[in-house]
Coordinates of C-alpha atoms and ligand atoms in Angstrom, one line a residue:
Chain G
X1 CA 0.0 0.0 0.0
X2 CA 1.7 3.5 -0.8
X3 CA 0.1 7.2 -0.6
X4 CA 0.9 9.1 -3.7
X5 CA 1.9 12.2 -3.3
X6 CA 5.3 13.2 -4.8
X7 CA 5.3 10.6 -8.1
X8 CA 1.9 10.9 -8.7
X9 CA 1.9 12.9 -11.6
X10 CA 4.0 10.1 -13.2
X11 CA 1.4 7.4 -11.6
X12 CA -1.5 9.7 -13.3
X13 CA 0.2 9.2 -16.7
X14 CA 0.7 5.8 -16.0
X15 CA -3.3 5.2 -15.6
X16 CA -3.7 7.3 -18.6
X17 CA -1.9 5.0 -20.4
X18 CA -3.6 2.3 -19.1
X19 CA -6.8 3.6 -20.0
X20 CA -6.1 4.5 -23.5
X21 CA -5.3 1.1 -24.5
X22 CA -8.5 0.0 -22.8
X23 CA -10.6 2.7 -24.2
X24 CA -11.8 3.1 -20.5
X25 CA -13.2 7.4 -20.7
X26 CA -10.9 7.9 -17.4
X27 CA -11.1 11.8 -17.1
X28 CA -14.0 13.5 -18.0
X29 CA -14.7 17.3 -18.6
X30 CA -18.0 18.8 -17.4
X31 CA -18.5 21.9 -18.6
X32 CA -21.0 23.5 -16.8
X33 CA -22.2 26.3 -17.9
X34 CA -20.9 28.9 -21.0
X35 CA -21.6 31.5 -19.0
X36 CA -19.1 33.8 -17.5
X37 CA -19.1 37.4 -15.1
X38 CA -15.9 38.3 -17.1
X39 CA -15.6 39.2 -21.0
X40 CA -12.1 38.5 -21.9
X41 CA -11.2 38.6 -25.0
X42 CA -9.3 35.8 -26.0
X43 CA -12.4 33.5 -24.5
X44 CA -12.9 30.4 -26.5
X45 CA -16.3 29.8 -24.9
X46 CA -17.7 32.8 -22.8
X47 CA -21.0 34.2 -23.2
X48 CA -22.4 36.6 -21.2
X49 CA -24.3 35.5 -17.8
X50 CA -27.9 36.9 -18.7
X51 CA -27.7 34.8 -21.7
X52 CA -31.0 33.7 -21.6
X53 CA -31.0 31.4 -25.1
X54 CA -27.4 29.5 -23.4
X55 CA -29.7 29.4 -20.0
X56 CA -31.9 27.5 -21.2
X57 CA -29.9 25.2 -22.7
X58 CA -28.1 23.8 -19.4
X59 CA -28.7 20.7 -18.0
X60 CA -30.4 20.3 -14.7
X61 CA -28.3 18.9 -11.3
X62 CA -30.3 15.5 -11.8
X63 CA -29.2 14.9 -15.6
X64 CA -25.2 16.0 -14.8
X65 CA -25.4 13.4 -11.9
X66 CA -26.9 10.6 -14.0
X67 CA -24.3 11.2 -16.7
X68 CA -21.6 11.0 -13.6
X69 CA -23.4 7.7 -12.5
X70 CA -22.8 6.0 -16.2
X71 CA -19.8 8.0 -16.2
X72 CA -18.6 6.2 -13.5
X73 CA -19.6 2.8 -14.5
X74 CA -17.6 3.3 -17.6
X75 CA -14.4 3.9 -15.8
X76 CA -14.2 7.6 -14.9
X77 CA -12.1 8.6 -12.6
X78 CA -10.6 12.1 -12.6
X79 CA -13.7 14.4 -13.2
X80 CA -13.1 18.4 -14.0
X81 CA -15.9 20.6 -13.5
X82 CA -15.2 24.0 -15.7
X83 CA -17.1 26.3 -17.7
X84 CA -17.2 29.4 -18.3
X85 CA -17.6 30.3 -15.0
X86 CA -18.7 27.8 -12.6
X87 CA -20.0 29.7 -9.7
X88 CA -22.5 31.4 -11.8
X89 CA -24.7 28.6 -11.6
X90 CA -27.4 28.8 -8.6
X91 CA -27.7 25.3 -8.3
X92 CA -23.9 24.5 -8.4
X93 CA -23.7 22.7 -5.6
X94 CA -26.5 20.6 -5.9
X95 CA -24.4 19.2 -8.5
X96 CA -20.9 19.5 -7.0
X97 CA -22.2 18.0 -3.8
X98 CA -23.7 14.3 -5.1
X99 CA -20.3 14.5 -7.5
X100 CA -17.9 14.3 -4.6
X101 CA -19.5 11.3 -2.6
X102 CA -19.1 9.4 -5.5
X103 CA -15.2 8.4 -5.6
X104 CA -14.1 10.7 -8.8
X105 CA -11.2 12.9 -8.5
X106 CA -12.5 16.2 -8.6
X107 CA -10.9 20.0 -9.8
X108 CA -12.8 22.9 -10.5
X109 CA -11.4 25.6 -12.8
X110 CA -12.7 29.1 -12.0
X111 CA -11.7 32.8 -12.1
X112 CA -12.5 32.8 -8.0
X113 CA -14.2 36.2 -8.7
X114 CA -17.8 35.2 -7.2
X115 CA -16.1 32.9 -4.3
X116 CA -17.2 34.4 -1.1
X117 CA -16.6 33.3 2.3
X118 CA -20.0 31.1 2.4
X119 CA -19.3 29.5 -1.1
X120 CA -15.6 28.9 0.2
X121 CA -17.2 27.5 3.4
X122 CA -19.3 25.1 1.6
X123 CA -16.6 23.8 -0.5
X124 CA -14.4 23.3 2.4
X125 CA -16.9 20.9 3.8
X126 CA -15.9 18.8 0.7
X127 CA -13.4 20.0 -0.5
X128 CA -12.1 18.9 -4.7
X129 CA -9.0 17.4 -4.9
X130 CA -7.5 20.8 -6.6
X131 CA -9.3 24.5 -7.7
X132 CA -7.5 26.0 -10.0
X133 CA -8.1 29.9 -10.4
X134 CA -7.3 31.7 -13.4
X135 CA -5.6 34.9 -13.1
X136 CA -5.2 37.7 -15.5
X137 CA -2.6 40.0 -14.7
X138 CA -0.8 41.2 -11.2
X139 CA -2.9 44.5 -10.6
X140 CA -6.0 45.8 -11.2
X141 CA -5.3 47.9 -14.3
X142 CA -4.0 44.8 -16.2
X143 CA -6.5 42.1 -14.8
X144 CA -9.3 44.4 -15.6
X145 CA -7.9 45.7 -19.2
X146 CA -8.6 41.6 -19.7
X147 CA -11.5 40.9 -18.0
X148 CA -13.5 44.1 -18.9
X149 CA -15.1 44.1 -15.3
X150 CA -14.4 46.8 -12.7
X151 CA -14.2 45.5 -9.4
X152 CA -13.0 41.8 -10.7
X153 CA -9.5 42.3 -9.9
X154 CA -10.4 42.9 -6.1
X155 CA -13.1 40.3 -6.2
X156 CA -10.5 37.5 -7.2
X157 CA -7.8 38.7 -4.2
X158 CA -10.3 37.6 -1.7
X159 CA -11.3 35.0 -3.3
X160 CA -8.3 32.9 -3.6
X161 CA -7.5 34.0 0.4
X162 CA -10.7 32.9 1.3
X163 CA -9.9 29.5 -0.4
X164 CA -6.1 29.8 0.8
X165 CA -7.8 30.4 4.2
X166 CA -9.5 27.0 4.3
X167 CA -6.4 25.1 3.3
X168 CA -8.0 24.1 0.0
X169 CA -5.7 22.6 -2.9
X170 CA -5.6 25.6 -4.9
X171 CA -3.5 25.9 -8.3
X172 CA -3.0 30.0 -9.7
X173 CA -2.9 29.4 -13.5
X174 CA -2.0 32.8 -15.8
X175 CA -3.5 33.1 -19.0
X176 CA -0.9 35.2 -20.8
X177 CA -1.7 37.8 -23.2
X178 CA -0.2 40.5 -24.6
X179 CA -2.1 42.4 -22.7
X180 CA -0.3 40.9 -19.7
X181 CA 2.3 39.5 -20.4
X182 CA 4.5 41.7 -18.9
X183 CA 3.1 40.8 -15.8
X184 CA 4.1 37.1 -15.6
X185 CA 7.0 37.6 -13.0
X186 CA 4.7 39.8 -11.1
X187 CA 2.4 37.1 -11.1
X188 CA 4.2 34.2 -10.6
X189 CA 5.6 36.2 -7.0
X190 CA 1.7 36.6 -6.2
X191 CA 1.5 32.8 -6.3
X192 CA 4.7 32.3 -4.1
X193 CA 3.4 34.9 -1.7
X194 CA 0.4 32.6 -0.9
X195 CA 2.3 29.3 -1.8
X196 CA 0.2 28.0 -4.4
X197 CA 1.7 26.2 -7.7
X198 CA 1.7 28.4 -10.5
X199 CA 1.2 27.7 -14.4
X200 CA 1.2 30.0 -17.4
X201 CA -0.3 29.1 -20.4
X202 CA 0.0 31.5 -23.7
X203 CA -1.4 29.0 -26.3
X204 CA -4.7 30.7 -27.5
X205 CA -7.5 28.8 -29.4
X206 CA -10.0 30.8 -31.5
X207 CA -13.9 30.1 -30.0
X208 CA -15.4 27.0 -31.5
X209 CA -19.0 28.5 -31.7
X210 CA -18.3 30.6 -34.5
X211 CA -18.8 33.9 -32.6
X212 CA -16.3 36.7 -32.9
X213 CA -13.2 36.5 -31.3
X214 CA -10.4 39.1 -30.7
X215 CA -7.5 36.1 -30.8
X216 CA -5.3 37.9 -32.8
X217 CA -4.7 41.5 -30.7
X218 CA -4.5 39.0 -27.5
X219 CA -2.1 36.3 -29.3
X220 CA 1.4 36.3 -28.2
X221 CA 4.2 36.6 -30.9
X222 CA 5.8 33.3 -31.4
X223 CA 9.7 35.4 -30.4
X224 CA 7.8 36.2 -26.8
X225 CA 6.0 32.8 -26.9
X226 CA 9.1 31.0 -26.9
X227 CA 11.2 33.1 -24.9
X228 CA 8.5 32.2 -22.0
X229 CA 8.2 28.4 -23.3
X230 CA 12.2 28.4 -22.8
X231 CA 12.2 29.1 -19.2
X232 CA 10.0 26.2 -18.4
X233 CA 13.1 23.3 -18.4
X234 CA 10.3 20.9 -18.6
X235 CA 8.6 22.0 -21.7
X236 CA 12.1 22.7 -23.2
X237 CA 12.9 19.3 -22.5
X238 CA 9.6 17.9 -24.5
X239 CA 10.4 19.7 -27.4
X240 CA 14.0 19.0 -27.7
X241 CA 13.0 14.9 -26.6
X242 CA 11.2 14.3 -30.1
X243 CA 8.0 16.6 -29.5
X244 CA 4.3 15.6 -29.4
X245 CA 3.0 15.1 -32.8
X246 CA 2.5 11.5 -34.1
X247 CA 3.5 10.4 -37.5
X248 CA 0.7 7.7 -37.2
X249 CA -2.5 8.9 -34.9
X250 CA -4.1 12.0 -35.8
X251 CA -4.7 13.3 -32.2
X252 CA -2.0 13.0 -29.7
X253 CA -3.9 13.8 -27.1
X254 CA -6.0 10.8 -24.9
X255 CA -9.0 12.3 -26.1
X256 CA -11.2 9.5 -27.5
X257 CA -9.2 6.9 -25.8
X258 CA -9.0 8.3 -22.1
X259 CA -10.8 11.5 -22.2
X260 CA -14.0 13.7 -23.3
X261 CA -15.8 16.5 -22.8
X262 CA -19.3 17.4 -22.5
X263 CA -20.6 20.7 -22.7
X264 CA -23.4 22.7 -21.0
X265 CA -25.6 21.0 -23.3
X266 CA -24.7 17.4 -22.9
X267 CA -22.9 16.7 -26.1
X268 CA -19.4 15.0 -25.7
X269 CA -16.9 16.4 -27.2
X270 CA -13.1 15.5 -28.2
X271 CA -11.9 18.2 -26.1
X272 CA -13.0 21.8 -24.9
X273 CA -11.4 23.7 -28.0
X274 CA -13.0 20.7 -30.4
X275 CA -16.7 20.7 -30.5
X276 CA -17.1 17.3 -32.2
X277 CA -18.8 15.0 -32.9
X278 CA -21.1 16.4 -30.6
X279 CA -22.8 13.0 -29.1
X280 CA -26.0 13.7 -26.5
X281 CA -25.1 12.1 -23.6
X282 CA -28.6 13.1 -22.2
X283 CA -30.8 11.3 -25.4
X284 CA -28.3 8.2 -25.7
X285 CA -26.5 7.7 -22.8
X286 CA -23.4 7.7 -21.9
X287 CA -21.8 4.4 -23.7
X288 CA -23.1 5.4 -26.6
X289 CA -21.7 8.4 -26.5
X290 CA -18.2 7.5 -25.6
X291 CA -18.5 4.9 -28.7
X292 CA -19.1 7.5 -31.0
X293 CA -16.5 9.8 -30.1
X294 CA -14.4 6.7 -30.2
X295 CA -15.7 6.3 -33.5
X296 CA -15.3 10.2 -34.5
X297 CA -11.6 10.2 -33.5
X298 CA -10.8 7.2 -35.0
X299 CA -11.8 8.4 -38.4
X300 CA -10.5 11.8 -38.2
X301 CA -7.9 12.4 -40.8
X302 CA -4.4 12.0 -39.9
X303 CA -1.6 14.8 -40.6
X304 CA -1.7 16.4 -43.9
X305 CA 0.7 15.4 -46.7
X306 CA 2.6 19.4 -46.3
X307 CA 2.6 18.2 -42.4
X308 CA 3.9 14.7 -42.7
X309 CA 7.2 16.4 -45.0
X310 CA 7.8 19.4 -42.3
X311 CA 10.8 19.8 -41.3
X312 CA 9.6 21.4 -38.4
X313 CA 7.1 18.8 -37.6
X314 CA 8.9 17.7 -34.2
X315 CA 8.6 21.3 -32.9
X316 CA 4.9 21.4 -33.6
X317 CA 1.7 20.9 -31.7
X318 CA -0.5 20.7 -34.9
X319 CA -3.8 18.4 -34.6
X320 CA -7.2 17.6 -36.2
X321 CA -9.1 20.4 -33.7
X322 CA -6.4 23.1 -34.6
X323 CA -7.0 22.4 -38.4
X324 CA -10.6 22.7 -38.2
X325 CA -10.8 25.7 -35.6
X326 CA -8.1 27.2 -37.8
X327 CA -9.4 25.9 -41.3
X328 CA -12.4 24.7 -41.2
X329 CA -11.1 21.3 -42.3
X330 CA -9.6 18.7 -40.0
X331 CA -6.2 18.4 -41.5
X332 CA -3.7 21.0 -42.8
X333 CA -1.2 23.3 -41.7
X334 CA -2.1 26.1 -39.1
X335 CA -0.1 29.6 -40.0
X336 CA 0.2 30.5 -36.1
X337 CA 1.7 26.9 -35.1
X338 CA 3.9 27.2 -38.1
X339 CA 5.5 30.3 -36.8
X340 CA 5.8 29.1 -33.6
X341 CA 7.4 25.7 -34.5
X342 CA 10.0 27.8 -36.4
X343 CA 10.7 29.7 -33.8
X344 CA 11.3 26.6 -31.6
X345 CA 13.9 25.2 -34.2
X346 CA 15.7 28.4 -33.8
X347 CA 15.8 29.2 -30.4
X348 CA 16.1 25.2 -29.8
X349 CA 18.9 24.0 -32.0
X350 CA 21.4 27.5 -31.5
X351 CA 21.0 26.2 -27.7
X352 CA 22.7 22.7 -28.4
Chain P
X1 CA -12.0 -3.7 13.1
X2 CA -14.2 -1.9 10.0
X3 CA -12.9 0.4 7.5
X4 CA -13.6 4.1 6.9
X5 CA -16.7 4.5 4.7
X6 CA -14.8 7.5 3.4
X7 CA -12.8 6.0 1.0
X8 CA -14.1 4.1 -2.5
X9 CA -11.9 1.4 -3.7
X10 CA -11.5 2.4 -8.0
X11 CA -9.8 0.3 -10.8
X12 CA -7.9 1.3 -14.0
X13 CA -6.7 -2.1 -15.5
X14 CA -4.8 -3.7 -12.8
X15 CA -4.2 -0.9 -10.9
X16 CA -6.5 -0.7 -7.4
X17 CA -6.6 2.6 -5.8
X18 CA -8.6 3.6 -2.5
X19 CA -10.0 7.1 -3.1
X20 CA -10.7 9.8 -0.6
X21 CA -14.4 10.9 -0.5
X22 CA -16.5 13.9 0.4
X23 CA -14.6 15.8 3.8
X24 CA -11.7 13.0 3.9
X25 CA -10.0 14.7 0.3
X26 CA -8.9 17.2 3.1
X27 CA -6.9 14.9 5.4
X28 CA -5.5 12.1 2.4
X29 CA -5.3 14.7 -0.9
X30 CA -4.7 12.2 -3.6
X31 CA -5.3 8.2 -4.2
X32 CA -3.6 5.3 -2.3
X33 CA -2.7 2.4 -4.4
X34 CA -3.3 -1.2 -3.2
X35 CA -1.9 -4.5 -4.1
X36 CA -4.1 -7.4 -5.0
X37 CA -3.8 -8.6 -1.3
X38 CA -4.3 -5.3 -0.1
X39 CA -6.9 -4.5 -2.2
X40 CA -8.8 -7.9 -0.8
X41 CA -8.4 -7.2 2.9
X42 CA -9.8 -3.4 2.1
X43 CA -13.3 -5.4 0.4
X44 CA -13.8 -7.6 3.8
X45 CA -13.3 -5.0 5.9
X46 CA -16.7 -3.5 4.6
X47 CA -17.8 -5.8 7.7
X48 CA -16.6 -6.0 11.1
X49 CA -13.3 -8.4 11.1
X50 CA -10.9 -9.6 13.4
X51 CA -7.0 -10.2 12.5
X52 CA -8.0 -14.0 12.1
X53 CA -11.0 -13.7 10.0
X54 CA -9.0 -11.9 7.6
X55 CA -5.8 -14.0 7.9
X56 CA -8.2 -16.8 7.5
X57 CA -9.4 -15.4 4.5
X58 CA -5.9 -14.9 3.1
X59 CA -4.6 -18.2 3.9
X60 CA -7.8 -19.5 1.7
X61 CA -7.7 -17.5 -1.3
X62 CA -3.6 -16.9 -1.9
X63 CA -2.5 -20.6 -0.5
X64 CA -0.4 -19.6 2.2
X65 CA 0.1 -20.5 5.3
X66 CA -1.6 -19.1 7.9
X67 CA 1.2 -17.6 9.9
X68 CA 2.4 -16.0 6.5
X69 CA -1.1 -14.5 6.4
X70 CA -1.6 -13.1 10.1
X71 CA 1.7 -11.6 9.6
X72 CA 0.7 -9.8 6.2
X73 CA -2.6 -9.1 7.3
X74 CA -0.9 -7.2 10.6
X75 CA 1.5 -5.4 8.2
X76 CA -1.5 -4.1 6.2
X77 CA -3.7 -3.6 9.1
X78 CA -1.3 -1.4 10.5
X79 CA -0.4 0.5 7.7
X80 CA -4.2 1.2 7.5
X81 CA -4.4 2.4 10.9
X82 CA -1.6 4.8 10.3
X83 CA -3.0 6.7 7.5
X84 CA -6.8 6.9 8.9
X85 CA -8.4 4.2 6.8
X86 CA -10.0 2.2 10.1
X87 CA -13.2 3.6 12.0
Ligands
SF4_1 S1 -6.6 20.7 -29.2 FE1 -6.0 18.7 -30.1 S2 -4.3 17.9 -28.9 FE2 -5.3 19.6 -27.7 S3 -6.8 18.5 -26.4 FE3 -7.9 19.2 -28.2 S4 -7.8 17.4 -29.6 FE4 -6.2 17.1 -28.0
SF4_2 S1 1.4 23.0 -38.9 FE1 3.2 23.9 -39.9 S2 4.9 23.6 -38.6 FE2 3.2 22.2 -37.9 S3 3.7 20.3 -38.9 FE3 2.2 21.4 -40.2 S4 3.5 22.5 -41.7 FE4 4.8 21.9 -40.0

């Protein structure tokens, strides 16, 4: 018998790994909601939180708990609960409470903006396994430039001590613009002031719904991309290991072979940036959804012909859902990876 | 003895883990892997047992003797008791 708690990152890959060659859905996505108090705009998904036409839309606390129940009985393990903004949701814990009795390994993602003592209360009585809070910038000029909400900058200070408070697992994890990305150090210092891990992530996808997006004033170049990418030894170490990309699948990912997402509507998904094939867990169950994303990502084209001869291929995170979100088709090359797998090369191979 | 109801025994393959539920994820953050031996004991315990019920059990299903199994089922009894898992 052993507690994991320092290799367990390497025992969750392990049971990834596992999973994927059983085709057992292990970690699941719920997204709960598109809704979101903030408007920033680099958003893949957010839509305002009067929204009545997504409201309606939602699924009830009894249908998110019945998908976890055949969830569950399909092998589920690691559960995230996301959104948009998770806390917008009155009946929120009539959902999170059944989930956590139920032996999944729970995270919430959220932008801690609405958690007030009472909602941090609440979740201390069962507390997830991790909440990670998304943060925007290091002071309220920045966070707010992002967010487009007065007050939010403040509103997300006490909400992370109020979690901090309670000895919750809680994760800070910057989004990086250029509107902020200045900011990162300053950031990353807030995170070691409390003692919380810290991520950055400056990989932007364009919304999947089709709406407007502002992606491209809030993308970073691929020069300040990679000069963050190449203080992370980890990520260098990936790159310069042989990369992500597959000659042979089409998605590298675990996505139809370990994971899935289903959105606030119930269809499952490959993955949160990927709205396909769009399966309704609600109308056909569960197992018949996870066969038919099975199914969906199976038969998704594999890397394009220009891809397969790239010389930059090994520095490249190209895949069907950035084809498509790029595109419109599922296989191709994607100008913004492109760059930025360039830029790897160079900054990469003058290192050696 | 009886085991915590606050923990639900999971699999992945072969792999048997004991996770923490509801206010327990505060005390043991993360999963606890059992052995196949291990991961028997933890399914008796759902009922009251006593060292020799359980070595009992042991000695029957993994063909060992039944000092090998009092002194296993001790080890693993203890180790329980260490991290919380026994009411
Ligand atoms: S964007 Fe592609 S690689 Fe990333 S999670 Fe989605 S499907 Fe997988
Ligand atoms: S997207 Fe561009 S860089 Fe990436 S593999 Fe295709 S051609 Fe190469």
């Amino acid at each position: 018998m052993s507690k994991l708690t320092d290799d367990y990152g390497t025992f969750v890959s392990k049971l990834q790994r596992i999973a994927a060659e059983r085709c057992q859905p292990l970690s699941g996505t719920f997204e709960l909601t598109g809704r979101c108090n903030h408007a920033c705009s680099m958003c893949y998904i957010s839509r305002p939180v009067s929204d009545s036409a997504a409201i309606v839309r939602e699924l009830s606390a009894d249908i998110w708990i019945e998908i976890a129940r055949q969830a569950k009985d399909e092998g589920m393990l690691f559960l995230l609960l996301t959104g948009g903004e998770i806390f917008v949701l009155p009946d929120f814990f009539e959902i999170y409470r059944p989930l956590t009795g139920m032996g999944f390994l729970i995270s919430l993602y959220t932008n801690a903006t609405l958690v007030t003592d009472s909602i941090a209360d609440k979740l201390a009585e069962t507390p997830p396994h991790r909440i990670e809070v998304s943060l925007y910038g290091a002071n309220t000029r920045t966070y707010e430039t992002v967010t487009r909400v007065p007050g939010s900058f403040k509103r997300c200070m006490k909400g992370i001590e109020a979690l901090v408070k309670r000895d919750i697992n809680v994760g800070l994890k910057a989004t990086i613009t250029r509107q902020n990305v200045d900011e990162l150090d300053a950031m990353q210092k807030m995170a070691r002031h409390w003692g919380l891990p810290f991520t950055a992530s400056w990989l932007l996808t364009r919304r999947a719904d089709g709406m407007p997006s502002e992606i491209e004033e809030c993308r970073l170049t691929p020069s300040e991309a990679i000069a963050i990418e190449a203080s992370d030894p980890y990520a260098v170490e990936e790159w310069c290991g042989g990369g992500v990309v597959s000659k042979t699948d089409n998605f590298y990912c675990q996505a139809g072979r370990a994971s899935f997402v289903i959105d606030f509507t119930g269809a499952m998904n490959v993955c949160s940036d990927f709205p396909a094939p769009g399966a309704k867990v609600p109308d056909i169950g569960f197992r018949k959804a996870w066969e038919e994303l099975r199914r969906f990502v199976e038969g998704a084209p594999k890397l394009s012909a220009e891809c397969l001869d790239c010389d930059v291929i090994k520095y490249c995170a190209i895949c069907p859902a950035w084809s498509y979100l790029e595109n419109g088709k599922m296989a191709g090359s994607v100008d913004y990876l492109c760059s930025i797998a360039h830029e790897r090369k160079k900054r990469y191979e003058s290192q050696k | 003895m009886i085991r915590k109801e606050s923990f639900l025994l999971q699999t992945v393959g072969g792999e048997n883990l004991l996770v923490p539920v509801g206010a327990q994820v505060m005390d043991t953050n993360g999963i606890i892997t059992l052995n196949e031996t291990a991961a028997f004991i933890w399914d008796l315990l759902e009922k009251d047992c006593t060292i020799d019920d359980l070595a009992a059990a042991i000695a029957d299903r993994f063909e060992v003797t039944m000092e090998q199994a009092v002194s296993d089922v001790r080890s693993f009894v203890d180790k329980l008791d260490q991290n919380g898992l026994l009411e």
